[in-house]
Coordinates of C-alpha atoms in Angstrom, one line a residue:
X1 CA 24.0 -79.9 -38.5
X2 CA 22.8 -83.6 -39.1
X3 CA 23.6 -85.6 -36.6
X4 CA 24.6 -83.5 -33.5
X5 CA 22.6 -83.0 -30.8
X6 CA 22.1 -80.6 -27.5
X7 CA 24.3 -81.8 -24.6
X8 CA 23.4 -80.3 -21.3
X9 CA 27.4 -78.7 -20.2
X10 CA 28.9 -77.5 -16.8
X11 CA 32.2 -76.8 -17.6
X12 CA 33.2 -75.4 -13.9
X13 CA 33.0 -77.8 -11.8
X14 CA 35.2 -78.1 -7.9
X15 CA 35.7 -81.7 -6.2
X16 CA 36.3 -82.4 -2.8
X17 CA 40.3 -81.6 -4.2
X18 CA 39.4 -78.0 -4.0
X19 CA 40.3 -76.6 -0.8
X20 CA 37.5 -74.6 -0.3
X21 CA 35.1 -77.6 -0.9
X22 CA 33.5 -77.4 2.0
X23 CA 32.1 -81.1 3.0
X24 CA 34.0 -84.7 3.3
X25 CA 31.5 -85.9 0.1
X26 CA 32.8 -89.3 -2.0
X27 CA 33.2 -89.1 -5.9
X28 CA 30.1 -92.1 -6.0
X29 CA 27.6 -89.3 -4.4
X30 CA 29.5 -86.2 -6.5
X31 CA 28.8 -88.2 -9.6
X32 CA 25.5 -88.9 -8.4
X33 CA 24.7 -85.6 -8.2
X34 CA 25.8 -84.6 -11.7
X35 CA 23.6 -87.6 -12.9
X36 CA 20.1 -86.2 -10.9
X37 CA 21.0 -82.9 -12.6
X38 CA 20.9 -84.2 -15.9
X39 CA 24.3 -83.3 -17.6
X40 CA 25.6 -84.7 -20.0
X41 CA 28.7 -83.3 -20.3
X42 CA 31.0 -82.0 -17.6
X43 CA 34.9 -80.4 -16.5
X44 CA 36.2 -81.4 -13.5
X45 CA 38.3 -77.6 -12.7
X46 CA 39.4 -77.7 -9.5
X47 CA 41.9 -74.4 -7.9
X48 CA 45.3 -75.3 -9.6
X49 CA 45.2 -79.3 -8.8
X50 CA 44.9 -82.6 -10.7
X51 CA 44.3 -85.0 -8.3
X52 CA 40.0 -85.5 -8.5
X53 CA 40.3 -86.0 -12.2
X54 CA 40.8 -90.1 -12.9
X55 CA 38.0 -90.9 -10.1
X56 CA 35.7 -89.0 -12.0
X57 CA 36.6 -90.0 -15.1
X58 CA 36.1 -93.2 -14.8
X59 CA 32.4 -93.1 -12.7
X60 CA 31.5 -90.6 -15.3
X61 CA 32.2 -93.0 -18.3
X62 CA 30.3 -95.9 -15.7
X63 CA 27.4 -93.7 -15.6
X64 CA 27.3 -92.2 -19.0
X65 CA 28.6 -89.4 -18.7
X66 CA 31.4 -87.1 -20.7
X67 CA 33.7 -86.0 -18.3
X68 CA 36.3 -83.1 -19.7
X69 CA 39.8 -83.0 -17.3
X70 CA 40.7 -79.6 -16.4
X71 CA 41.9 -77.4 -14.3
X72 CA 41.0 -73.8 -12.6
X73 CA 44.7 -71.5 -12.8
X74 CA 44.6 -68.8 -10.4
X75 CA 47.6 -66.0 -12.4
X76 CA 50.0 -64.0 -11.3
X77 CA 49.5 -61.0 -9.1
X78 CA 45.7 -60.0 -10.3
X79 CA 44.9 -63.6 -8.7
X80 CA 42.7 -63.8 -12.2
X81 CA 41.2 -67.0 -12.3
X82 CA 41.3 -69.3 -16.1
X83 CA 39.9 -72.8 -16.9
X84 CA 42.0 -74.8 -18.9
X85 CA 39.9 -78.1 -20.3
X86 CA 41.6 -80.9 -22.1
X87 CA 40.3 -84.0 -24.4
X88 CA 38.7 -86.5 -22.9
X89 CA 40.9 -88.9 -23.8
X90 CA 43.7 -87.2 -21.4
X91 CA 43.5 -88.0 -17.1
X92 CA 45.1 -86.2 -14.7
X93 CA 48.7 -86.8 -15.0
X94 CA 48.2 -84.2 -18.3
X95 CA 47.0 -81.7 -15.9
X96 CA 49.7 -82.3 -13.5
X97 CA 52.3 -81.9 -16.3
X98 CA 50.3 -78.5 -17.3
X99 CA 50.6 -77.4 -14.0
X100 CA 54.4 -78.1 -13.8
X101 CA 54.9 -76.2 -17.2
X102 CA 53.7 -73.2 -15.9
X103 CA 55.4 -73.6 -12.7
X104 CA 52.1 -73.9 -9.9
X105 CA 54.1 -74.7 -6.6
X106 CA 53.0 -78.7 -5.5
X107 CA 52.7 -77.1 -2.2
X108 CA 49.9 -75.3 -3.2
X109 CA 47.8 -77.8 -5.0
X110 CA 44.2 -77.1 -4.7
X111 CA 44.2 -73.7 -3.1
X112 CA 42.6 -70.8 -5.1
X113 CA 45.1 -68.0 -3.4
X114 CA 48.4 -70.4 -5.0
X115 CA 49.2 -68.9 -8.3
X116 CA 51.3 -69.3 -10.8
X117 CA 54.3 -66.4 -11.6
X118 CA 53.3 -66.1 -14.9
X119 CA 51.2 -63.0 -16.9
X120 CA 47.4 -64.6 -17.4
X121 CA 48.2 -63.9 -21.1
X122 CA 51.6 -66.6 -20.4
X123 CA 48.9 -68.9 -19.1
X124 CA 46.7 -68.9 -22.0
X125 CA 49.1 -69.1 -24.5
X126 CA 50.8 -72.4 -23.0
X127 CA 47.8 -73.7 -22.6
X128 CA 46.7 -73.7 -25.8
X129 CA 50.0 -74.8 -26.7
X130 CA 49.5 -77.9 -24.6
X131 CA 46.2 -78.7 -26.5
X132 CA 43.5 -76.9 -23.7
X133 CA 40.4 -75.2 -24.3
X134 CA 40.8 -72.0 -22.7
X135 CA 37.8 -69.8 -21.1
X136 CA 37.9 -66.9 -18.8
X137 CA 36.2 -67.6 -15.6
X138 CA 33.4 -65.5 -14.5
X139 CA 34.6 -62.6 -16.0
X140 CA 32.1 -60.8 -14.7
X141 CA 32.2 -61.3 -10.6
X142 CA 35.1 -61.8 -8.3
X143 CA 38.4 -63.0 -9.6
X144 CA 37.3 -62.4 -13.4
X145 CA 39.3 -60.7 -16.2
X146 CA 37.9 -57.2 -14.8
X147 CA 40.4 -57.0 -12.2
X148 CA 42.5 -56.2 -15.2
X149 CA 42.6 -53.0 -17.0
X150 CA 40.7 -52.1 -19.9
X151 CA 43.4 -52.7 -22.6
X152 CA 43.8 -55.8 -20.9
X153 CA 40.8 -56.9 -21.3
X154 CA 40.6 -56.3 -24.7
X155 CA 43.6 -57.8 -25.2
X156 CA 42.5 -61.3 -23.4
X157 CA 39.0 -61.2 -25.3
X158 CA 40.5 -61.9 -28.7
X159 CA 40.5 -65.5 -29.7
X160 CA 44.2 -65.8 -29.4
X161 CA 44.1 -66.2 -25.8
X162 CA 40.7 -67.8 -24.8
X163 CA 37.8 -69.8 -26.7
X164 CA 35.2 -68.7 -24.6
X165 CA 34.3 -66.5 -21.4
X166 CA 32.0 -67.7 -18.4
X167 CA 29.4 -64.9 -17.1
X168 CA 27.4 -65.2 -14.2
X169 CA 25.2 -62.0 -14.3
X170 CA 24.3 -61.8 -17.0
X171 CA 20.1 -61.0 -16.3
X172 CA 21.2 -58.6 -14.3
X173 CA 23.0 -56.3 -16.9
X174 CA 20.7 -57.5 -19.9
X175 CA 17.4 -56.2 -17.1
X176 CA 19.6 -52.9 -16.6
X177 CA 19.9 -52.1 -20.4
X178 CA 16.6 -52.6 -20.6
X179 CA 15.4 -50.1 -17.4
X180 CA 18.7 -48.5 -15.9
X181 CA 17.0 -49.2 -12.7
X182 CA 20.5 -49.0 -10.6
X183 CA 18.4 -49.7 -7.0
X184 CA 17.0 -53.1 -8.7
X185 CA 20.4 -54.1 -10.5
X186 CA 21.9 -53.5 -6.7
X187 CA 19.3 -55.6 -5.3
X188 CA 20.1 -58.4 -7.5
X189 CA 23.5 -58.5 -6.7
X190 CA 23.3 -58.2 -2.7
X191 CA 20.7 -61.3 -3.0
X192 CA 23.6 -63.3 -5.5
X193 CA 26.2 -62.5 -3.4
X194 CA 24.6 -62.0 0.5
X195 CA 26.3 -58.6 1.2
X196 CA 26.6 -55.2 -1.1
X197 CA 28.7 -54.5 -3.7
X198 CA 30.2 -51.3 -4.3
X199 CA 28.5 -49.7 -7.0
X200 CA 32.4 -49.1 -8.5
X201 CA 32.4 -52.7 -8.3
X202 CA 29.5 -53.2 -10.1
X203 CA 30.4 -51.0 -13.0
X204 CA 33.8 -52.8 -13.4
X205 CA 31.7 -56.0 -13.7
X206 CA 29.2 -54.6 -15.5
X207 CA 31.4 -52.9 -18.6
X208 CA 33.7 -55.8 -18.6
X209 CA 30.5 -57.9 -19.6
X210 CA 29.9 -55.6 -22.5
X211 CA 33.5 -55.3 -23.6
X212 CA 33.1 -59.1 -23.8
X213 CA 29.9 -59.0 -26.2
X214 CA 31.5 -56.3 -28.2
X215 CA 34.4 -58.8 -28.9
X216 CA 31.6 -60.9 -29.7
X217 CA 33.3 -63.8 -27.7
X218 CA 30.9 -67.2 -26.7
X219 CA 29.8 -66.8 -23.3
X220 CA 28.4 -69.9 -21.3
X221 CA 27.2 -70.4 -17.9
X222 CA 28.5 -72.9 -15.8
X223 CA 27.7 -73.4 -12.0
X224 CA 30.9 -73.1 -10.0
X225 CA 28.7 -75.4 -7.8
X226 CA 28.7 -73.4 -4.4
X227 CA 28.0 -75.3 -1.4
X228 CA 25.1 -73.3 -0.7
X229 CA 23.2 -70.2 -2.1
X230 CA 25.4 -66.5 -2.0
X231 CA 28.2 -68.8 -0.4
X232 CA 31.7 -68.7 -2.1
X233 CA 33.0 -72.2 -1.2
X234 CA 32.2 -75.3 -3.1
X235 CA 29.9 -78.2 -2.8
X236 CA 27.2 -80.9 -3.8
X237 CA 24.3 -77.9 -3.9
X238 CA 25.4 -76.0 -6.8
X239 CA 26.3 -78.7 -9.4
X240 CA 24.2 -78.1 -12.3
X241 CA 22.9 -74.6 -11.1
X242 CA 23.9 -73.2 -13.9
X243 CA 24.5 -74.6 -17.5
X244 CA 24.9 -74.0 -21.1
X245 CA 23.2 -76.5 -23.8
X246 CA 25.7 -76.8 -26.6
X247 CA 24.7 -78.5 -29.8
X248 CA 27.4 -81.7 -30.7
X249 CA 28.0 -85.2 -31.8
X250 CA 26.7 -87.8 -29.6
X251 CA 30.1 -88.3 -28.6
X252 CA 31.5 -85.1 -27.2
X253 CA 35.1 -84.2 -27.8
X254 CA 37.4 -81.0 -27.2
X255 CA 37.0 -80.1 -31.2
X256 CA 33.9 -80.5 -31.5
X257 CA 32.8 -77.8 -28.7
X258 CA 36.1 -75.7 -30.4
X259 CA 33.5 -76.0 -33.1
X260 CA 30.3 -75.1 -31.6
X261 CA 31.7 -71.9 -30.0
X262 CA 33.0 -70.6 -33.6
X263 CA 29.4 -71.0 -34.5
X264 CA 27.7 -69.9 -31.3
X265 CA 25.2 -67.9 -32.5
X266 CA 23.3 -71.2 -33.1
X267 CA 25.4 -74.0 -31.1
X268 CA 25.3 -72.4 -27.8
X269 CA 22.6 -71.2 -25.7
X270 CA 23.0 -70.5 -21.9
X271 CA 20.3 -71.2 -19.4
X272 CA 19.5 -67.8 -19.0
X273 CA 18.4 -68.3 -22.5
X274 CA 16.9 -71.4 -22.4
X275 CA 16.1 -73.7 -19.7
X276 CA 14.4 -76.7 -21.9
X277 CA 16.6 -79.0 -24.1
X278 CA 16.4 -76.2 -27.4
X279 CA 15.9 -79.3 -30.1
X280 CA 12.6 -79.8 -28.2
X281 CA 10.8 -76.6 -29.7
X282 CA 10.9 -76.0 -33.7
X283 CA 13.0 -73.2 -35.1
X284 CA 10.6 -72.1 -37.3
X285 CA 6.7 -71.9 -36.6
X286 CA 3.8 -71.4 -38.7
X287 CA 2.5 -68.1 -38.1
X288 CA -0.5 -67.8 -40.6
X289 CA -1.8 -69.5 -43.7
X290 CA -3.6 -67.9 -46.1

C-alpha cells in the first residue's frame, strides 16, 4: 500500500440546511469546527437537500480539507434513512438532479420526515447508477435498515445495494457477546439515547448489527453530529464525535474509498477500534529475541 495514508473520515455530516439543525451557525464556524476536530476528509449529508453543499466545498478546499457532496434519503414508507456520497469533483446541482431522479418533493427539501415513493432497494440502485457511494445509515438505531424485515435486510446487506453500513453501538453489542449482561447493555443505551429503549427494540438493533457482520459488509462510524449529547437534532457539538480512519491516497477520491472498503479488513478501522492515527504504531512488534 505505498503511498496511501490514514485520513481521519466523517461521512455523516448535517449543515445548518437540515431542518432539524438546531442553531443559526455560518458555514466559516461549521468548517471551523471540522478543522479543530482534525478531519480530513468529510460528507456533507444533509435530510434529502442539496443546498449546503457548494459553501462547504469550497471553505473545505480553502482550509484543506476533502469535502465529499452527498446527501441523507429518507425511503418510502419504513422512513429508512441512506447516504448517498458523490466525487468530489461534483457540487450540489448533482445532488439536486439525484434528488429529482428519484422524485424527493422540492417542498420537502431538508426535512428527515419528506421521503421519497420509492422501495430503499429503488434508491440504492439509482444511486449507484448515478455514480454514489451508497451506505446504510446507522443501521443499528432509529431509522436504520432494522425497521425492515429480516429478508430485507439481508437482501440490502449485499454489495449490490450498498458499499458500506454506518453502526453506532457497536461497544455495546461487542461488551454483550462478551458478558450477556442485558441490565449493563440497557444502561448503555438509556445514557446514548436519554430515555429507555424497549428491550424488543434493542434486540432488533442488536441482531440487525450481527446480520451485518455475517454479510461481512464494512462498517464505519461517523458522527451524525448532534447538537448536544443523547439529543437527536443536529449541530456544531457532535462534528467529529465519531469517525473512521480509512487508509488512501493523499488525495481522496470516491474510488479510492470504493477501494479501501473492498479491503477493509486492513483499510478501515473505526474509532471504536482505534482512536490514534493507526500508521503511528508498527504492525508488527518484536516480541523476543533469542
Amino acid at each position: 500500500m505505498v503511498g496511501l495514508r490514514w485520513k481521519k473520515c466523517d461521512f455523516h455530516l448535517h449543515t445548518m440546511e437540515s431542518k432539524c439543525y438546531t442553531a443559526d451557525d455560518t458555514p466559516e464556524k461549521w468548517i471551523d469546527t471540522v478543522v479543530e476536530n482534525d478531519l480530513q476528509c468529510i460528507a456533507v449529508t444533509d435530510h434529502n437537500s442539496y443546498k449546503g453543499i457548494d459553501s462547504i466545498v469550497e471553505l473545505g478546499r480553502s482550509r484543506g480539507i476533502t469535502v465529499f457532496p452527498g446527501v441523507e434519503v429518507t425511503c418510502d414508507s419504513s422512513k429508512v434513512h441512506i447516504l448517498c456520497i458523490f466525487d468530489t469533483n461534483c457540487m450540489g446541482d448533482k445532488v439536486r438532479d439525484f434528488l429529482s431522479r428519484i422524485r424527493i418533493d422540492s417542498n420537502l427539501i431538508g426535512k428527515s420526515e419528506g421521503c421519497t415513493d420509492q422501495s430503499i432497494f429503488n434508491v440504492c440502485k439509482e444511486a449507484k447508477e448515478y455514480g454514489a457511494l451508497v451506505i446504510a445509515a446507522h443501521i443499528d438505531e432509529f431509522n436504520g435498515i432494522s425497521e425492515l424485515s429480516a429478508v430485507a435486510q439481508n437482501k440490502i446487506l449485499s454489495r449490490e445495494y450498498i458499499d458500506a453500513v454506518q453502526v453506532v453501538n457497536s461497544l455495546a453489542w461487542e461488551n454483550y457477546k462478551k458478558d450477556k449482561n442485558k441490565e449493563a447493555l440497557f444502561d448503555i443505551l438509556k445514557t446514548n439515547y436519554g430515555k429507555e429503549i424497549s428491550e424488543a427494540q434493542v434486540e432488533q438493533w442488536r441482531k440487525t448489527y450481527e446480520r451485518a457482520q455475517q454479510a461481512n459488509i464494512p462498517m464505519i462510524a461517523s458522527s451524525d453530529n448532534p447538537s448536544a449529547p443523547s439529543e437527536a437534532r443536529h449541530g456544531l457539538w457532535g462534528i467529529g464525535n465519531r469517525y473512521t480512519w480509512i487508509k488512501m491516497e493523499d488525495e481522496p477520491t470516491l474510488e479510492g474509498i470504493r477501494q479501501a472498503f473492498l479491503s477493509s479488513d486492513t483499510r478501515v478501522v473505526m474509532d471504536s477500534t482505534y482512536d490514534r492515527i493507526p500508521e503511528n504504531d508498527p504492525e508488527y512488534w518484536i516480541k523476543s529475541v533469542s
